[in-house]
Amino acid sequence: MNTPNSKTQRNPSMRRLIAGLGLAALLLSPASAQNAQQPAQGGQNRQQARPAAPAKTLDAVRTRGHLLCGVNGGLAGFSAPDTTGRMRGLDADFCRAVAAAALGDAEKVRFLPQATVETGLDALAARQIDVLARNATVTLSRDAGRPVTPSAVIFYDGMGFLVPRSLNVSSPRQLRDRTVCWAGAAGAGTGGDNLTGFNGRHGLNLTIRRFDTPAEVVAAMEAGTCHAFAADGGALASRRVTDFRNPDQWLVLAEVISREPLAPFVHAGDDDWRGLVFWVTHVLIGAEHFGVTSANLIESLGNPDQRVRQMLGLVPGFGRPLRLPDDWAARVIGSVGNYGEIFDRNLGRASVFGMDRGLNDQWTRGGLIYSFPTR
Ligand SMILES: N[C@@H](CCC(=O)N[C@@H](CS)C(=O)NCC(=O)O)C(=O)O
């Protein structure tokens, strides 16, 4: 029988990878990221080495030695500091995954809170950050004609409503004549248009009030001047638990009125960097699909499935098209886990929010999360 160990002993590349990962050293060894500047040996049948086209962001990140990640910074479960000051959340862990890929070290990230999606996109355009992972919805106008572009979706959301249980509504269409409040910059964000459209479509005679910050909406909800708080469903599930005095008095309605596919944004025109961030997402999703976790990573090196072997860097040349070491994805998974692990610890079953996977479940379980082949 081929135990992982017996395979390991026979397979020198696997031995090298295990030594490189070396459990305790799993998060370390950024040297190997530097080595990836040199094309790996072997793998001649893979793509031709690309011309040294401009790969500005990856080079800048390596020279600087850390990733500059724009985040919300005030939305628990997505990105917010814990009591020790460590940034936690799905968006925060996504940036750690990018750092693990780019630098071989998930801890080499500086988090820069961005007050709104728009200020975050401006900071990205001004190259003050390398990536914006701030629950930003992908829209045409945020992509086309701007020097920023979305990467792969990491959270499928929709605009939902938080209401007092005492209001006794189970659908947003029962909010006729009520005051609905949302937070965001005037003329920006997706919230205002969603609400105006919803109100018009259903003739609900809503009073729609905009506030600059979520904290102001929470205060108005608790004071009873707003009947419903409209925002991304994920944000509402988070704020119900962290921002309201008595979470049990409030309910997030299941029905949503828009599609809010949330994705990290990167600089437009930097294909290498866009590719790196895009494929980090698909590796996280693919690892879950194939059952590779941070806990079973070493055993998974013995998995005979070629798709797993490739993703874990056991097939030479895997990292080359992205100018990364072949074990980049193994480092990502070893550092932050797969997509399901990230979701569960920050938003799902293992978190205070207990969110269902819903649309963010794997497609094999009825969700929209679907990994593209990493071959
Ligand atoms: N996904 C939406 C909303 C993102 C978002 O963070 N909105 C901010 C204003 S820019 C907000 O306050 N949301 C409500 C909340 O966080 O509770 C978008 O991309 O426009």
PDB file of N, CA and C in Angstrom, residues 29-37 57-68 94-106 108-109 130-131 272-273 276-277 280 322-325 327-329 331-332 335:
ATOM      1  N   SER A  29      10.328  30.992   5.002  1.00  0.00           N
ATOM      2  CA  SER A  29      11.122  30.736   3.815  1.00  0.00           C
ATOM      3  C   SER A  29      10.737  31.593   2.615  1.00  0.00           C
ATOM      4  N   PRO A  30      10.704  32.907   2.815  1.00  0.00           N
ATOM      5  CA  PRO A  30      10.410  33.769   1.679  1.00  0.00           C
ATOM      6  C   PRO A  30      11.484  33.672   0.611  1.00  0.00           C
ATOM      7  N   ALA A  31      12.641  33.093   0.976  1.00  0.00           N
ATOM      8  CA  ALA A  31      13.718  32.974  -0.006  1.00  0.00           C
ATOM      9  C   ALA A  31      13.220  32.260  -1.252  1.00  0.00           C
ATOM     10  N   SER A  32      12.332  31.290  -1.045  1.00  0.00           N
ATOM     11  CA  SER A  32      11.914  30.533  -2.208  1.00  0.00           C
ATOM     12  C   SER A  32      11.068  31.385  -3.133  1.00  0.00           C
ATOM     13  N   ALA A  33      10.384  32.404  -2.568  1.00  0.00           N
ATOM     14  CA  ALA A  33       9.641  33.321  -3.434  1.00  0.00           C
ATOM     15  C   ALA A  33      10.621  34.101  -4.297  1.00  0.00           C
ATOM     16  N   GLN A  34      11.732  34.481  -3.701  1.00  0.00           N
ATOM     17  CA  GLN A  34      12.737  35.223  -4.475  1.00  0.00           C
ATOM     18  C   GLN A  34      13.313  34.354  -5.586  1.00  0.00           C
ATOM     19  N   ASN A  35      13.514  33.061  -5.237  1.00  0.00           N
ATOM     20  CA  ASN A  35      14.094  32.164  -6.235  1.00  0.00           C
ATOM     21  C   ASN A  35      13.231  32.051  -7.470  1.00  0.00           C
ATOM     22  N   ALA A  36      11.928  32.310  -7.263  1.00  0.00           N
ATOM     23  CA  ALA A  36      11.021  32.137  -8.393  1.00  0.00           C
ATOM     24  C   ALA A  36      11.294  33.149  -9.490  1.00  0.00           C
ATOM     25  N   GLN A  37      12.086  34.149  -9.198  1.00  0.00           N
ATOM     26  CA  GLN A  37      12.478  35.087 -10.250  1.00  0.00           C
ATOM     27  C   GLN A  37      13.176  34.315 -11.358  1.00  0.00           C
ATOM     28  N   THR A  57       3.583  45.456  -9.915  1.00  0.00           N
ATOM     29  CA  THR A  57       3.154  45.317  -8.526  1.00  0.00           C
ATOM     30  C   THR A  57       3.916  44.202  -7.822  1.00  0.00           C
ATOM     31  N   LEU A  58       4.042  43.044  -8.479  1.00  0.00           N
ATOM     32  CA  LEU A  58       4.761  41.942  -7.835  1.00  0.00           C
ATOM     33  C   LEU A  58       6.196  42.371  -7.498  1.00  0.00           C
ATOM     34  N   ASP A  59       6.835  43.050  -8.428  1.00  0.00           N
ATOM     35  CA  ASP A  59       8.202  43.519  -8.146  1.00  0.00           C
ATOM     36  C   ASP A  59       8.218  44.518  -6.992  1.00  0.00           C
ATOM     37  N   ALA A  60       7.253  45.419  -7.006  1.00  0.00           N
ATOM     38  CA  ALA A  60       7.197  46.434  -5.934  1.00  0.00           C
ATOM     39  C   ALA A  60       6.965  45.769  -4.576  1.00  0.00           C
ATOM     40  N   VAL A  61       6.090  44.767  -4.552  1.00  0.00           N
ATOM     41  CA  VAL A  61       5.783  44.073  -3.292  1.00  0.00           C
ATOM     42  C   VAL A  61       7.047  43.369  -2.788  1.00  0.00           C
ATOM     43  N   ARG A  62       7.750  42.721  -3.714  1.00  0.00           N
ATOM     44  CA  ARG A  62       8.970  42.000  -3.299  1.00  0.00           C
ATOM     45  C   ARG A  62      10.045  42.959  -2.806  1.00  0.00           C
ATOM     46  N   THR A  63      10.194  44.078  -3.487  1.00  0.00           N
ATOM     47  CA  THR A  63      11.212  45.043  -3.071  1.00  0.00           C
ATOM     48  C   THR A  63      10.864  45.611  -1.695  1.00  0.00           C
ATOM     49  N   ARG A  64       9.579  45.914  -1.521  1.00  0.00           N
ATOM     50  CA  ARG A  64       9.121  46.484  -0.249  1.00  0.00           C
ATOM     51  C   ARG A  64       9.168  45.444   0.866  1.00  0.00           C
ATOM     52  N   GLY A  65       8.904  44.191   0.509  1.00  0.00           N
ATOM     53  CA  GLY A  65       8.948  43.110   1.499  1.00  0.00           C
ATOM     54  C   GLY A  65       7.630  42.849   2.192  1.00  0.00           C
ATOM     55  N   HIS A  66       6.610  43.638   1.860  1.00  0.00           N
ATOM     56  CA  HIS A  66       5.281  43.339   2.392  1.00  0.00           C
ATOM     57  C   HIS A  66       4.216  43.845   1.434  1.00  0.00           C
ATOM     58  N   LEU A  67       3.011  43.272   1.627  1.00  0.00           N
ATOM     59  CA  LEU A  67       1.866  43.624   0.787  1.00  0.00           C
ATOM     60  C   LEU A  67       1.099  44.767   1.456  1.00  0.00           C
ATOM     61  N   LEU A  68       0.639  45.711   0.652  1.00  0.00           N
ATOM     62  CA  LEU A  68      -0.223  46.776   1.170  1.00  0.00           C
ATOM     63  C   LEU A  68      -1.656  46.441   0.770  1.00  0.00           C
ATOM     64  N   PHE A  94      -7.732  36.792   3.020  1.00  0.00           N
ATOM     65  CA  PHE A  94      -7.446  36.757   1.592  1.00  0.00           C
ATOM     66  C   PHE A  94      -6.124  37.479   1.322  1.00  0.00           C
ATOM     67  N   CYS A  95      -5.925  38.620   1.949  1.00  0.00           N
ATOM     68  CA  CYS A  95      -4.654  39.332   1.742  1.00  0.00           C
ATOM     69  C   CYS A  95      -3.475  38.517   2.268  1.00  0.00           C
ATOM     70  N   ARG A  96      -3.686  37.812   3.370  1.00  0.00           N
ATOM     71  CA  ARG A  96      -2.600  36.939   3.863  1.00  0.00           C
ATOM     72  C   ARG A  96      -2.281  35.860   2.834  1.00  0.00           C
ATOM     73  N   ALA A  97      -3.318  35.370   2.176  1.00  0.00           N
ATOM     74  CA  ALA A  97      -3.091  34.352   1.140  1.00  0.00           C
ATOM     75  C   ALA A  97      -2.269  34.936  -0.007  1.00  0.00           C
ATOM     76  N   VAL A  98      -2.570  36.173  -0.387  1.00  0.00           N
ATOM     77  CA  VAL A  98      -1.813  36.822  -1.471  1.00  0.00           C
ATOM     78  C   VAL A  98      -0.350  37.019  -1.039  1.00  0.00           C
ATOM     79  N   ALA A  99      -0.162  37.408   0.218  1.00  0.00           N
ATOM     80  CA  ALA A  99       1.207  37.590   0.722  1.00  0.00           C
ATOM     81  C   ALA A  99       1.948  36.255   0.748  1.00  0.00           C
ATOM     82  N   ALA A 100       1.243  35.189   1.112  1.00  0.00           N
ATOM     83  CA  ALA A 100       1.886  33.863   1.128  1.00  0.00           C
ATOM     84  C   ALA A 100       2.331  33.487  -0.281  1.00  0.00           C
ATOM     85  N   ALA A 101       1.516  33.837  -1.276  1.00  0.00           N
ATOM     86  CA  ALA A 101       1.880  33.521  -2.660  1.00  0.00           C
ATOM     87  C   ALA A 101       3.018  34.412  -3.147  1.00  0.00           C
ATOM     88  N   ALA A 102       2.897  35.699  -2.903  1.00  0.00           N
ATOM     89  CA  ALA A 102       3.858  36.655  -3.483  1.00  0.00           C
ATOM     90  C   ALA A 102       5.185  36.655  -2.752  1.00  0.00           C
ATOM     91  N   LEU A 103       5.136  36.449  -1.430  1.00  0.00           N
ATOM     92  CA  LEU A 103       6.344  36.611  -0.614  1.00  0.00           C
ATOM     93  C   LEU A 103       6.716  35.352   0.158  1.00  0.00           C
ATOM     94  N   GLY A 104       5.866  34.324   0.075  1.00  0.00           N
ATOM     95  CA  GLY A 104       6.146  33.100   0.828  1.00  0.00           C
ATOM     96  C   GLY A 104       5.863  33.268   2.305  1.00  0.00           C
ATOM     97  N   ASP A 105       5.224  34.346   2.708  1.00  0.00           N
ATOM     98  CA  ASP A 105       4.989  34.601   4.133  1.00  0.00           C
ATOM     99  C   ASP A 105       3.674  35.356   4.301  1.00  0.00           C
ATOM    100  N   ALA A 106       2.696  34.655   4.873  1.00  0.00           N
ATOM    101  CA  ALA A 106       1.346  35.226   5.012  1.00  0.00           C
ATOM    102  C   ALA A 106       1.295  36.399   5.974  1.00  0.00           C
ATOM    103  N   LYS A 108       3.363  38.884   6.037  1.00  0.00           N
ATOM    104  CA  LYS A 108       3.971  40.122   5.506  1.00  0.00           C
ATOM    105  C   LYS A 108       2.922  40.983   4.794  1.00  0.00           C
ATOM    106  N   VAL A 109       1.986  41.464   5.591  1.00  0.00           N
ATOM    107  CA  VAL A 109       0.904  42.307   5.071  1.00  0.00           C
ATOM    108  C   VAL A 109       0.762  43.517   5.974  1.00  0.00           C
ATOM    109  N   ASP A 130      -1.722  47.714  -2.896  1.00  0.00           N
ATOM    110  CA  ASP A 130      -1.494  46.727  -3.971  1.00  0.00           C
ATOM    111  C   ASP A 130      -2.779  46.010  -4.342  1.00  0.00           C
ATOM    112  N   VAL A 131      -3.660  45.897  -3.369  1.00  0.00           N
ATOM    113  CA  VAL A 131      -4.925  45.189  -3.594  1.00  0.00           C
ATOM    114  C   VAL A 131      -5.963  45.786  -2.653  1.00  0.00           C
ATOM    115  N   ASP A 272       0.297  40.257 -14.696  1.00  0.00           N
ATOM    116  CA  ASP A 272       0.918  39.297 -13.786  1.00  0.00           C
ATOM    117  C   ASP A 272       0.289  39.378 -12.394  1.00  0.00           C
ATOM    118  N   TRP A 273       0.076  40.607 -11.959  1.00  0.00           N
ATOM    119  CA  TRP A 273      -0.474  40.794 -10.610  1.00  0.00           C
ATOM    120  C   TRP A 273      -1.937  40.371 -10.558  1.00  0.00           C
ATOM    121  N   LEU A 276      -1.994  36.680 -10.435  1.00  0.00           N
ATOM    122  CA  LEU A 276      -1.624  36.121  -9.126  1.00  0.00           C
ATOM    123  C   LEU A 276      -2.820  36.180  -8.171  1.00  0.00           C
ATOM    124  N   VAL A 277      -3.446  37.342  -8.091  1.00  0.00           N
ATOM    125  CA  VAL A 277      -4.555  37.507  -7.147  1.00  0.00           C
ATOM    126  C   VAL A 277      -5.732  36.616  -7.565  1.00  0.00           C
ATOM    127  N   VAL A 280      -4.875  32.926  -6.769  1.00  0.00           N
ATOM    128  CA  VAL A 280      -4.909  32.664  -5.328  1.00  0.00           C
ATOM    129  C   VAL A 280      -6.339  32.278  -4.940  1.00  0.00           C
ATOM    130  N   LEU A 322       3.298  32.458 -13.199  1.00  0.00           N
ATOM    131  CA  LEU A 322       2.984  33.567 -12.286  1.00  0.00           C
ATOM    132  C   LEU A 322       4.261  34.152 -11.663  1.00  0.00           C
ATOM    133  N   ARG A 323       5.421  33.650 -12.107  1.00  0.00           N
ATOM    134  CA  ARG A 323       6.721  34.066 -11.549  1.00  0.00           C
ATOM    135  C   ARG A 323       6.782  33.773 -10.037  1.00  0.00           C
ATOM    136  N   LEU A 324       6.270  32.599  -9.675  1.00  0.00           N
ATOM    137  CA  LEU A 324       6.267  32.194  -8.268  1.00  0.00           C
ATOM    138  C   LEU A 324       6.967  30.848  -8.138  1.00  0.00           C
ATOM    139  N   PRO A 325       7.389  30.495  -6.919  1.00  0.00           N
ATOM    140  CA  PRO A 325       7.947  29.159  -6.725  1.00  0.00           C
ATOM    141  C   PRO A 325       6.841  28.118  -6.903  1.00  0.00           C
ATOM    142  N   ASP A 327       5.816  25.786  -5.168  1.00  0.00           N
ATOM    143  CA  ASP A 327       5.027  25.434  -3.976  1.00  0.00           C
ATOM    144  C   ASP A 327       4.184  26.607  -3.460  1.00  0.00           C
ATOM    145  N   TRP A 328       3.951  27.605  -4.309  1.00  0.00           N
ATOM    146  CA  TRP A 328       3.244  28.804  -3.807  1.00  0.00           C
ATOM    147  C   TRP A 328       1.858  28.476  -3.251  1.00  0.00           C
ATOM    148  N   ALA A 329       1.152  27.600  -3.951  1.00  0.00           N
ATOM    149  CA  ALA A 329      -0.221  27.307  -3.514  1.00  0.00           C
ATOM    150  C   ALA A 329      -0.197  26.501  -2.218  1.00  0.00           C
ATOM    151  N   ARG A 331       1.942  26.817   0.074  1.00  0.00           N
ATOM    152  CA  ARG A 331       2.189  27.813   1.134  1.00  0.00           C
ATOM    153  C   ARG A 331       0.919  28.574   1.496  1.00  0.00           C
ATOM    154  N   VAL A 332       0.140  28.897   0.469  1.00  0.00           N
ATOM    155  CA  VAL A 332      -1.121  29.601   0.709  1.00  0.00           C
ATOM    156  C   VAL A 332      -2.018  28.745   1.604  1.00  0.00           C
ATOM    157  N   SER A 335      -0.834  28.226   5.117  1.00  0.00           N
ATOM    158  CA  SER A 335      -0.873  29.430   5.954  1.00  0.00           C
ATOM    159  C   SER A 335      -2.281  29.802   6.373  1.00  0.00           C
TER     160      SER A 335
END
